[in-house]
Coordinates of C-alpha atoms in Angstrom, one line a residue:
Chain A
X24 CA -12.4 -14.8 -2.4
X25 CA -10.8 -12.1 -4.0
X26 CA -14.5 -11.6 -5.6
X27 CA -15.9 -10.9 -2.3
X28 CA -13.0 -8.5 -1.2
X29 CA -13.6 -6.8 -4.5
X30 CA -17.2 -6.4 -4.2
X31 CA -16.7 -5.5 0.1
X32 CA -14.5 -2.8 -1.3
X33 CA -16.5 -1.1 -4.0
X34 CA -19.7 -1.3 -2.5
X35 CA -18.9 0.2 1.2
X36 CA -16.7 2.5 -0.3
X37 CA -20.3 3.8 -2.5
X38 CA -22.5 3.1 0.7
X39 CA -20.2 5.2 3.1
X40 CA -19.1 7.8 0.2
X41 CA -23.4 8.1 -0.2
X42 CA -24.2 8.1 3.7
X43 CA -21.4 10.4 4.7
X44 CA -22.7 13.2 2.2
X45 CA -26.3 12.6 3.3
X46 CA -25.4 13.2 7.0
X47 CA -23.2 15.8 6.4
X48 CA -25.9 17.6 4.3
X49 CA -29.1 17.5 6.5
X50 CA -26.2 18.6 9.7
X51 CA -25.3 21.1 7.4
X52 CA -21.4 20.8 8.1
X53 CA -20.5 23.0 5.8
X54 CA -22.3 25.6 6.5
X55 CA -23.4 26.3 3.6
X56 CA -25.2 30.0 2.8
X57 CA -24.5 31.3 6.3
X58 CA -22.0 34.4 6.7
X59 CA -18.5 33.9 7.9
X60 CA -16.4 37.0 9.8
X61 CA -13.1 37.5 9.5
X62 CA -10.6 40.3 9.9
X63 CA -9.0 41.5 6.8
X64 CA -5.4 43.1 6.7
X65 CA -4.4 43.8 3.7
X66 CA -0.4 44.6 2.7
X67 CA -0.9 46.0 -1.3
X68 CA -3.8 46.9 -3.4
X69 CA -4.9 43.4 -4.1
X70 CA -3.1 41.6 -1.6
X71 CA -3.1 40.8 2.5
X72 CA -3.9 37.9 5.1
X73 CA -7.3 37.3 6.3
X74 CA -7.2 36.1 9.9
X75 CA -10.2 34.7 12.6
X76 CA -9.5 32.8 16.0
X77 CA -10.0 29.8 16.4
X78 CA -12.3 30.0 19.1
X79 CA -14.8 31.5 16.2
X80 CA -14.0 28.9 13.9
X81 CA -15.0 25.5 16.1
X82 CA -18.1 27.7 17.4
X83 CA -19.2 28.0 14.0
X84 CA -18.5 24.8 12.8
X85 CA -19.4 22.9 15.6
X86 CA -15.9 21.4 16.2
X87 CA -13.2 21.0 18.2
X88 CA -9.9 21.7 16.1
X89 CA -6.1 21.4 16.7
X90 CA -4.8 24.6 16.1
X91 CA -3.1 27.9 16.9
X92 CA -5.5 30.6 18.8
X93 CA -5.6 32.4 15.9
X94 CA -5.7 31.2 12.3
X95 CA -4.9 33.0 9.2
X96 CA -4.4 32.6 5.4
X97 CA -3.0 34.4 2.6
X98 CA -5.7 36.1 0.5
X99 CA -6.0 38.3 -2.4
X100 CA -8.9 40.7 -3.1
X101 CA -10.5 40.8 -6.4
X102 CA -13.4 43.0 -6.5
X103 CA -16.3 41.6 -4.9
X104 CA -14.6 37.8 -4.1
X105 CA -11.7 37.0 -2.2
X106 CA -9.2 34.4 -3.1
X107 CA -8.2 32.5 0.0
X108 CA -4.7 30.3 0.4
X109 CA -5.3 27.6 1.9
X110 CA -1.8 25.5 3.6
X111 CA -1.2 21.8 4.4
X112 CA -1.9 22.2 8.1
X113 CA -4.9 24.6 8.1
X114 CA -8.5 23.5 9.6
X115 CA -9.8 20.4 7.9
X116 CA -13.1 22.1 6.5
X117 CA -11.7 24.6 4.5
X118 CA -8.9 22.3 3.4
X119 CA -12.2 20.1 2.5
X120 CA -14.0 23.3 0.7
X121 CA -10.8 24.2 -1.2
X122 CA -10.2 20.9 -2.5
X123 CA -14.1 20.2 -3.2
X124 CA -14.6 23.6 -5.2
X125 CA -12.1 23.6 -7.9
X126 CA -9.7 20.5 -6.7
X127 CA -6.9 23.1 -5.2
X128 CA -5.7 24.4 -2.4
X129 CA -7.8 27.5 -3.4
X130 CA -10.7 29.2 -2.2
X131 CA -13.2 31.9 -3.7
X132 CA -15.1 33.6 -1.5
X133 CA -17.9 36.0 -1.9
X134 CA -17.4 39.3 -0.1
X135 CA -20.6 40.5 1.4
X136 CA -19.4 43.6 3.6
X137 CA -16.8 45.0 4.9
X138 CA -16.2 47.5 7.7
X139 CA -12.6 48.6 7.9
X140 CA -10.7 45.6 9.0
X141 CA -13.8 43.2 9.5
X142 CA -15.2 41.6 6.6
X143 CA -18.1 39.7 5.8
X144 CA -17.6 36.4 3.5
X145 CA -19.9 33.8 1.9
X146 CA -17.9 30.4 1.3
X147 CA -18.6 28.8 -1.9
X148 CA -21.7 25.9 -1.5
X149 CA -19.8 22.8 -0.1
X150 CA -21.4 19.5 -1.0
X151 CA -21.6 15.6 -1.9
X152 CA -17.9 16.0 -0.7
X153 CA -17.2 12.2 -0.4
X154 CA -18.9 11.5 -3.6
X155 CA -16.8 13.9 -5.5
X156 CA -13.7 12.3 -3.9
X157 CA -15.1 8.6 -5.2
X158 CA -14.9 10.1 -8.6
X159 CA -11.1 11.2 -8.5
X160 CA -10.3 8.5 -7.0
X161 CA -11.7 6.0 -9.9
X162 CA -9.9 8.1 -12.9
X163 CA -6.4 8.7 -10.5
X164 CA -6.6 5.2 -8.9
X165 CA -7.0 3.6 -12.9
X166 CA -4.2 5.9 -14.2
X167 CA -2.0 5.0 -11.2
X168 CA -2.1 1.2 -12.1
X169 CA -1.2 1.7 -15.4
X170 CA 1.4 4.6 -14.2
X171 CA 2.8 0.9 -12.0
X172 CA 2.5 -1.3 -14.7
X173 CA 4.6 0.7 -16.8
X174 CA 7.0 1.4 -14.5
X175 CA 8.1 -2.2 -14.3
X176 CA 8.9 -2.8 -17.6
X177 CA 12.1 -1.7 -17.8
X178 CA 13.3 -3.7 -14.4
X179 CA 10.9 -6.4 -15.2
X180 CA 13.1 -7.0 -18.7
X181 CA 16.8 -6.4 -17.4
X182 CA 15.7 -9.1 -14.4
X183 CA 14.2 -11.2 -16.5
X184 CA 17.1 -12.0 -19.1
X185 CA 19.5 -12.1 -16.0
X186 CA 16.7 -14.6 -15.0
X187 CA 16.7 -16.3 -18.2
X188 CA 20.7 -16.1 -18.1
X189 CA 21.1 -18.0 -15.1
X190 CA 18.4 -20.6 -16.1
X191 CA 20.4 -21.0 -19.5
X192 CA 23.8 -22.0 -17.4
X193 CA 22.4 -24.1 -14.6
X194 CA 23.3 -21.7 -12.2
X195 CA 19.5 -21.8 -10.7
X196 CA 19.3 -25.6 -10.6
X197 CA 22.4 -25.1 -8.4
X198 CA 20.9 -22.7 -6.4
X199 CA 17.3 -24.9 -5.8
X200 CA 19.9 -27.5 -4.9
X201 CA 21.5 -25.9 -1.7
X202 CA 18.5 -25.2 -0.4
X203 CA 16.7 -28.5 -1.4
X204 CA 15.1 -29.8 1.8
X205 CA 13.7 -26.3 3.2
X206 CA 12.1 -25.9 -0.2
X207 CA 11.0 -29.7 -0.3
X208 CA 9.1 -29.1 2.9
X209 CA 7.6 -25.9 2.0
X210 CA 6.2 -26.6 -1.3
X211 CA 6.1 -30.5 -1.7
X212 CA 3.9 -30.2 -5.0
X213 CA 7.3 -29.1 -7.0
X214 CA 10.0 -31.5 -8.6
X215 CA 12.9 -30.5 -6.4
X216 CA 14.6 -29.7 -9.4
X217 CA 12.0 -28.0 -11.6
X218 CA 13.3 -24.1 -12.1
X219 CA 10.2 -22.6 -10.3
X220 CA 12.2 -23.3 -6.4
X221 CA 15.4 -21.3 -7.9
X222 CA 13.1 -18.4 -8.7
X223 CA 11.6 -18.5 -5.9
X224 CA 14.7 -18.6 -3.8
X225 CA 15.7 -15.9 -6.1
X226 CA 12.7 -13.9 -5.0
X227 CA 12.4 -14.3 -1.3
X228 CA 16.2 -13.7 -1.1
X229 CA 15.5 -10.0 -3.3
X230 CA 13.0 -9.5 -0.4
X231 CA 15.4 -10.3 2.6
X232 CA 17.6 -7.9 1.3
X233 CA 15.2 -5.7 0.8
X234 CA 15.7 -5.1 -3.0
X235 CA 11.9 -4.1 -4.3
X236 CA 12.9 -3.8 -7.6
X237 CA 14.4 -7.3 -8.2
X238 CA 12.0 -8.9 -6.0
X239 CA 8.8 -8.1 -8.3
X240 CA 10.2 -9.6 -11.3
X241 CA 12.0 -12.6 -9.9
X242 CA 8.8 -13.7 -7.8
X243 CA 7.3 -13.5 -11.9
X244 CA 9.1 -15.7 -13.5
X245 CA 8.7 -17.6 -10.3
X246 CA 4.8 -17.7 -10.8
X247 CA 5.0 -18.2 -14.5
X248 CA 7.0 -21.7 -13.4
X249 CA 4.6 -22.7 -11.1
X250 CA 2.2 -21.8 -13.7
X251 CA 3.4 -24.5 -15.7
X252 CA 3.2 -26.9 -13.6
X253 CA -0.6 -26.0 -12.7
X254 CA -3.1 -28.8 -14.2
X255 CA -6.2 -26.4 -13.9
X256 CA -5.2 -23.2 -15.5
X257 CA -6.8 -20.0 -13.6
X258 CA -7.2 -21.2 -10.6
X259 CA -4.2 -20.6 -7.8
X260 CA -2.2 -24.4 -7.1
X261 CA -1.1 -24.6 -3.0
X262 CA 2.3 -23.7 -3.9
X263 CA 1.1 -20.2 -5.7
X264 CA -0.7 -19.6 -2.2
X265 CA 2.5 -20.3 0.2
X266 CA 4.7 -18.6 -2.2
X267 CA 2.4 -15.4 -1.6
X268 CA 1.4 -15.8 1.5
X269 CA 5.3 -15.8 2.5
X270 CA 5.7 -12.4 0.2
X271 CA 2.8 -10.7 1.9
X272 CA 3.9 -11.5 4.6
X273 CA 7.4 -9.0 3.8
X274 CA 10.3 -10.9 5.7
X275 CA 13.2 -8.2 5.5
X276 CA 16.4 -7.6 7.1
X277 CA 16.6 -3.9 6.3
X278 CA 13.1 -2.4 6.7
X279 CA 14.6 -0.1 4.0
X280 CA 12.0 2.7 3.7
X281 CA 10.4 2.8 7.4
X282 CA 14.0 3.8 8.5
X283 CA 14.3 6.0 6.3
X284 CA 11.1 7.9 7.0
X285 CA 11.8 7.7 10.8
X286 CA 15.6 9.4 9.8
X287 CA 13.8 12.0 8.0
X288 CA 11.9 12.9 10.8
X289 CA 14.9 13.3 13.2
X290 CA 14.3 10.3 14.9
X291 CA 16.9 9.7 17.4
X292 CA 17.6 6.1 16.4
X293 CA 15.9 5.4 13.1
X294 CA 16.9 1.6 13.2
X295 CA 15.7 0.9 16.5
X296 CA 12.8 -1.1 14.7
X297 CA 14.7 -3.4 12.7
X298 CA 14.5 -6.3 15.4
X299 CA 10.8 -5.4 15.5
X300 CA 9.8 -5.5 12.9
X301 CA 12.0 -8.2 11.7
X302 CA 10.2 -10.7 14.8
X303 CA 6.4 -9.1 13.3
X304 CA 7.4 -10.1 10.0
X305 CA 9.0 -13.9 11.0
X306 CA 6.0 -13.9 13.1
X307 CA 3.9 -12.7 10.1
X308 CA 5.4 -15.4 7.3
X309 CA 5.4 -18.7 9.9
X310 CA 1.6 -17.9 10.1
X311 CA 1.2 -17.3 6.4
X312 CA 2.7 -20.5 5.8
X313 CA 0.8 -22.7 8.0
X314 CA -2.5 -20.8 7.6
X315 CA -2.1 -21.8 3.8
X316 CA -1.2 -25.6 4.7
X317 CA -4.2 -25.7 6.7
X318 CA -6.9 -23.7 4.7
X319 CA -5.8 -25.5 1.4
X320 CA -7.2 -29.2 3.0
X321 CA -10.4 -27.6 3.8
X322 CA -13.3 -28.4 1.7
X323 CA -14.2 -25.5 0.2
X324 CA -10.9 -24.7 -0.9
X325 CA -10.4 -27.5 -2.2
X326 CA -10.2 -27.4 -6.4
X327 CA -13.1 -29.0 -8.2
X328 CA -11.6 -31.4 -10.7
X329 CA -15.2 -30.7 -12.7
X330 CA -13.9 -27.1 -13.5
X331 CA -11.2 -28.9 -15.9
X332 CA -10.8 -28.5 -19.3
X333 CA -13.9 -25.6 -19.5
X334 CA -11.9 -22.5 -18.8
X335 CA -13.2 -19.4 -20.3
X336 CA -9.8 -18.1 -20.3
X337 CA -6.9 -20.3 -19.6
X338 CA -4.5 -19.0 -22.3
X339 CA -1.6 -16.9 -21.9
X340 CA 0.5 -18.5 -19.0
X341 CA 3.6 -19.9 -20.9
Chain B
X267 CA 27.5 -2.9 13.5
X268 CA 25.2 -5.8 11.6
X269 CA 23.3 -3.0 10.8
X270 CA 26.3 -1.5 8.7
X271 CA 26.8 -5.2 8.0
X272 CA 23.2 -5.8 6.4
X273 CA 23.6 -2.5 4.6
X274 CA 26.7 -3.2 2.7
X275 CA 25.3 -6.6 2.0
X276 CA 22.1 -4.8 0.3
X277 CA 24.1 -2.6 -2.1
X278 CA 26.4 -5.1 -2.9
X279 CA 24.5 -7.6 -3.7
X280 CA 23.1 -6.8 -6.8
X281 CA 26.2 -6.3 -9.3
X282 CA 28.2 -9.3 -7.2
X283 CA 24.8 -11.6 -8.0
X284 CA 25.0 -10.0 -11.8
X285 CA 28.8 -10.5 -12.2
X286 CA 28.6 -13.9 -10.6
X287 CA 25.4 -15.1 -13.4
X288 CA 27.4 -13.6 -16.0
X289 CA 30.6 -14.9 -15.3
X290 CA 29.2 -18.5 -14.9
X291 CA 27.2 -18.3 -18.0
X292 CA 30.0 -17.5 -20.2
X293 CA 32.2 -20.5 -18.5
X294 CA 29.3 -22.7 -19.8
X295 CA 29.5 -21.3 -23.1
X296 CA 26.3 -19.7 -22.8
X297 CA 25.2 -17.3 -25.7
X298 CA 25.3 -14.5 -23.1
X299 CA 23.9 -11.5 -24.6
X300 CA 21.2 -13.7 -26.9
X301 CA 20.3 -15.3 -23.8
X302 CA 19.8 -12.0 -21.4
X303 CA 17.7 -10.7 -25.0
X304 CA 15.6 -13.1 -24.8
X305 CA 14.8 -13.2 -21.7
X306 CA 14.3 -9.8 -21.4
X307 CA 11.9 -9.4 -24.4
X308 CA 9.3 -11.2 -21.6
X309 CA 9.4 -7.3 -19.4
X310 CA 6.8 -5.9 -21.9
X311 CA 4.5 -8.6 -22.0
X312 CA 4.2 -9.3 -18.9
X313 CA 3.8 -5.5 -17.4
X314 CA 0.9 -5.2 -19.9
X315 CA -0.5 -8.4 -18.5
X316 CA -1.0 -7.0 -14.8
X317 CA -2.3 -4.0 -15.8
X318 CA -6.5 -5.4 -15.8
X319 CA -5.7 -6.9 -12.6
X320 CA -4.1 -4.1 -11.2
X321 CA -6.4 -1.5 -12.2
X322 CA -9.3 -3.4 -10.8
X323 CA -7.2 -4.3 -7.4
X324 CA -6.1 -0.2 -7.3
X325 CA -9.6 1.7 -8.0
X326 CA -11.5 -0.6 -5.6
X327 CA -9.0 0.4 -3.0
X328 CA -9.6 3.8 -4.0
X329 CA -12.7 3.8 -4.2
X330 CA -12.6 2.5 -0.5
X331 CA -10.3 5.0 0.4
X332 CA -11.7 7.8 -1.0
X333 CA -15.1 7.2 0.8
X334 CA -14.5 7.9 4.1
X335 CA -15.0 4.2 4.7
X336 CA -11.6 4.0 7.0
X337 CA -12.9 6.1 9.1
X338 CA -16.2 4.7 9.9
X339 CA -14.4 1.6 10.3
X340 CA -11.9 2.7 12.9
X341 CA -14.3 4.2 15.2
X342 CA -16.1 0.5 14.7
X343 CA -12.8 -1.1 15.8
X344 CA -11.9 1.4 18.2
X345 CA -13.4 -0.9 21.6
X346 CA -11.6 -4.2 19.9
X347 CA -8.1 -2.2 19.9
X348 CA -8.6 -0.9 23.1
X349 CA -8.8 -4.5 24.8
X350 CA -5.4 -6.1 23.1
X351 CA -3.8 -3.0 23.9
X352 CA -3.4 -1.4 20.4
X353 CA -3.3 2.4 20.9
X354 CA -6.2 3.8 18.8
X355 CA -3.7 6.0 16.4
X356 CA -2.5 3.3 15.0
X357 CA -5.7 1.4 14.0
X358 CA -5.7 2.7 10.5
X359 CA -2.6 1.5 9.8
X360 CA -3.2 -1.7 10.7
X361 CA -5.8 -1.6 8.1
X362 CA -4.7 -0.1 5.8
X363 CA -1.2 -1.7 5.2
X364 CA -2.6 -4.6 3.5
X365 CA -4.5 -2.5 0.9
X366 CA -1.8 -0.1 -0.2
X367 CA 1.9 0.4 0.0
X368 CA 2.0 4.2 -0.3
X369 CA -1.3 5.0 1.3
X370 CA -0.2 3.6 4.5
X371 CA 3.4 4.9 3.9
X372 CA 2.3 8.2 3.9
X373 CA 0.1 7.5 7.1
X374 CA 3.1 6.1 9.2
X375 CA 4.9 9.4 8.2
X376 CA 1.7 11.3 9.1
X377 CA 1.6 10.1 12.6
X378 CA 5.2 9.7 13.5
X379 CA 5.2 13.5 12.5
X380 CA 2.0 14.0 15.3
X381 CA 3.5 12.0 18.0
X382 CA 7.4 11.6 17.2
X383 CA 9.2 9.0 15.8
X384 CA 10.8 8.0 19.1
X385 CA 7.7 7.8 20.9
X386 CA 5.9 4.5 21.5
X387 CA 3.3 5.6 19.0
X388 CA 6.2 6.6 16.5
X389 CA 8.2 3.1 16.8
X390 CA 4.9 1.1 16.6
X391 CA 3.8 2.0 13.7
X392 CA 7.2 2.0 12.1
X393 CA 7.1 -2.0 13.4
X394 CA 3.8 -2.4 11.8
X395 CA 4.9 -1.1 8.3
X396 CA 8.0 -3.0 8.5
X397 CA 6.4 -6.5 9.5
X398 CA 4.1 -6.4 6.6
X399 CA 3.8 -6.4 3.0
X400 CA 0.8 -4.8 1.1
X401 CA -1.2 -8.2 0.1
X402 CA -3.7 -6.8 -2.6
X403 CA -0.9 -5.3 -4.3
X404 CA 1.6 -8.4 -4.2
X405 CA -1.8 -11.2 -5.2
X406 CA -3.1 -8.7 -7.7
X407 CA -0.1 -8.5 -9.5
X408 CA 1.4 -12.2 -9.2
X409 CA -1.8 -13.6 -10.0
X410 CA -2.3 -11.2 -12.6
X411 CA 0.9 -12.0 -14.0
X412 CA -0.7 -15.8 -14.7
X413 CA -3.9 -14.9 -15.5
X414 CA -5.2 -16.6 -12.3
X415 CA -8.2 -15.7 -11.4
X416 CA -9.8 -18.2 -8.8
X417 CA -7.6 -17.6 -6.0
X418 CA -9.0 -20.2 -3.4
X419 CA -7.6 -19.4 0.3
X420 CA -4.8 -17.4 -1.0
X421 CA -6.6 -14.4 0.4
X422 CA -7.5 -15.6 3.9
X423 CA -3.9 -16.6 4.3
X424 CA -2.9 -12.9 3.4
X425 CA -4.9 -12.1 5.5
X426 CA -3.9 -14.2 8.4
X427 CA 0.0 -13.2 8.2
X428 CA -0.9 -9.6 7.7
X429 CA -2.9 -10.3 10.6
X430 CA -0.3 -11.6 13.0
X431 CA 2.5 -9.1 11.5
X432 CA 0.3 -6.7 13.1
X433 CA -0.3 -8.6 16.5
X434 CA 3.5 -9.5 16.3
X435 CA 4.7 -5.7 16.0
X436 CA 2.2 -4.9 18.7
X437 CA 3.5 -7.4 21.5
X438 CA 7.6 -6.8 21.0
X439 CA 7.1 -3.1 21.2
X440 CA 4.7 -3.7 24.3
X441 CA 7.6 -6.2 25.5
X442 CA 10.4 -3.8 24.7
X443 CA 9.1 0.1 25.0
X444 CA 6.4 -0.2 27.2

């Protein structure tokens, strides 16, 4: 299934990326090749603000912006183009043409008059603005993953020999053991004793508290155990699927960042949500659970015992 | 006060779980230090492992993203939110949580900055980041870590608790803020 969400994903991303420009071409949103007028104020030689009301700005563009009455921007005056400043909260469109010309929050604009204060500029040609966007989103979105991956290995080792520690002693066997008959009901497919129920424990009880970091490379080394005990190497057994669906599902006592973020914006009382969102997520991990007990006895999830033994890549999961 | 409780817990956790491993391992007479070694000599391997998976997972989402798609698709969604009660604002997120952990952490900033984090707006979407994981990510990388590739349901029941995270956030804030 994860096919189909992969294919859903690449192709209406193209398809809407593709449509968007073409609408936004033949409406001409941008504008393109048609005079903008703006007053000009300038502080030094090559320096000033440029400023236009809004008023102007929605008439031209056809919209219907949030904004102060009257919008300005930093702008510097180099012969016969302007550079304009663009800011984080300044009309979408520009923000759009600044990013789209030269991937910044700067514009150059052509100067085509200029009469005292009020000057006549030309916007650089705005367009295939969503495909562009696919494009830096493919190289970012690729470096990102790797930027992830390699992230984790330093975590991923320190937890993993603490794993490998604690496996070594016994001390996980006598962890799997406390909470034997929660686990037994859960995942019935595992030897009560096997070391993949301690790592999992290990990993949903990172996540309770909230610890991200651990929680990653515990739930691992939980999958690599459940791995083992998989008969038909890459494809997902019913206890792989639980397991996830109860990590997706984000079961926390401390909603760590969210409070956080609500603190930072001078929320009154950040933690007001940790009920709330601790019922959403119990709510969230009962359904994963029993939508996974259910959908794993229908028929077409069911694993095709032909598929054995002609895997085209089944090595690597020690 | 379990707040402060749950807090403590969380930071102290971590070096009293370490110093409790440690201490246990050396009263079995547990080669300590070869054991953590070799353990930890798995970290490499198994970061370069996710990294096909992950790219693939993180530039379709992109890709998505990117596009405009989100967009499109809330306006689709908009008539379905309005008739369980779900504010309109808050639609992307709903969406968007399963697919990425700092896109939609970036959103819930975005709007609590728009509307307040107090407001009903501000607290709901706060809930919905909090009652949900992001799935792509978490299959992605687990099954990537395996090499499993055929993932069965384990998508659809992502899906599902993502789903009812959502729904769940949705009817305690209606319950308790209005």
């Amino acid at each position: 299934m994860l096919n189909y969400v992969w294919i859903g994903l690449v192709l209406i991303g193209v398809l809407a990326a593709a449509s968007t420009d073409i609408y936004d071409a033949s409406t001409n949103r941008y504008r393109n090749g048609e005079p903008f007028e703006l007053q000009y104020d300038s502080t030094s030689a090559a320096g000033g603000t440029i400023s236009y009301s809004r008023e102007y700005y929605d008439k031209f563009y056809g919209v219907d912006v949030d904004s102060p009455d009257t919008i300005s921007y930093r702008a510097d005056l180099t012969g016969s183009s302007i550079n304009i400043y663009t800011e984080e909260d300044s009309p979408e469109i520009w923000k759009t043409v600044a990013k789209t010309d030269d991937n910044s929050k700067l514009i150059t604009a052509k100067v085509l008059s200029r009469h005292g204060d009020m000057m006549t500029i030309l916007l650089p040609t705005t367009s295939l603005v969503k495909t562009k966007a696919v494009l830096d989103a493919l190289i970012s979105y690729s470096e990102l993953a790797v930027k992830i991956a390699l992230g984790l290995i330093g975590v991923m080792a320190f937890w993993l020999g603490i794993m490998k520690l604690a496996e070594d002693s016994g001390m996980i066997k006598i962890i799997a053991r406390i909470l034997k008959p929660v686990m037994v009901r859960i995942f019935p497919d595992i030897p009560p004793d096997h070391p993949a129920i301690g790592a999992m424990i290990m990993n949903m009880a990172a996540n309770m508290l909230g610890l991200n970091n651990a929680a990653t490379p515990l739930g691992l080394k939980a999958m690599e155990h459940l791995e083992s005990l998989n008969p038909h190497k890459g494809t997902a057994t019913n206890s792989m699927i639980t397991f996830l669906a109860i990590n997706t599902a984000g079961l926390t006592l401390i909603p760590a960042t969210a409070i956080a973020v609500r603190a930072a914006l001078g929320s009154k009382d950040p933690t007001i949500i940790l009920m709330t969102s601790f019922f959403g997520a119990g709510l969230a991990t009962i359904a994963g659970i029993v939508a996974a007990k259910i959908l794993q006895r229908l028929k077409i999830y069911r694993i095709d015992d032909k598929l054995d033994g002609n895997q085209p890549d089944s090595g690597g999961s020690n | 006060m379990i707040k402060d409780i749950l807090q403590a817990l969380s930071i102290v956790a971590i070096p009293f779980i370490i110093a409790a491993f440690v201490a246990y391992a050396a009263r079995k007479k547990v080669p300590v230090y070869e054991s953590f070694v070799a353990g930890a000599k798995g970290g490499f391997e198994v970061a370069i492992k996710i990294i096909p998976y992950l790219v693939a997972m993180l530039v379709a989402i992109g890709i998505f993203r990117a596009s405009g798609a989100m967009e499109i698709l809330v306006k689709l969604l908009a008539p379905a939110a309005n008739l369980i009660g779900m504010p309109p604002q808050v639609v992307p997120m709903a969406l968007l949580r399963p697919l990425t952990g700092s896109g939609s952490l970036g959103l819930m900033a975005d709007i609590m900055k728009r509307y307040g984090p107090d407001s009903f707006i501000g607290i709901l979407v706060s809930t919905m980041y909090g009652s949900s994981e992001t799935t792509f990510y978490v299959l992605a990388v687990y099954f990537g870590a395996v090499n499993v590739y055929r993932t069965r349901h384990a998508v659809a029941a992502g899906l599902i608790a993502d789903a009812v995270g959502m729904l769940g956030a949705l009817l305690i804030c209606r319950l308790l803020f209005g």
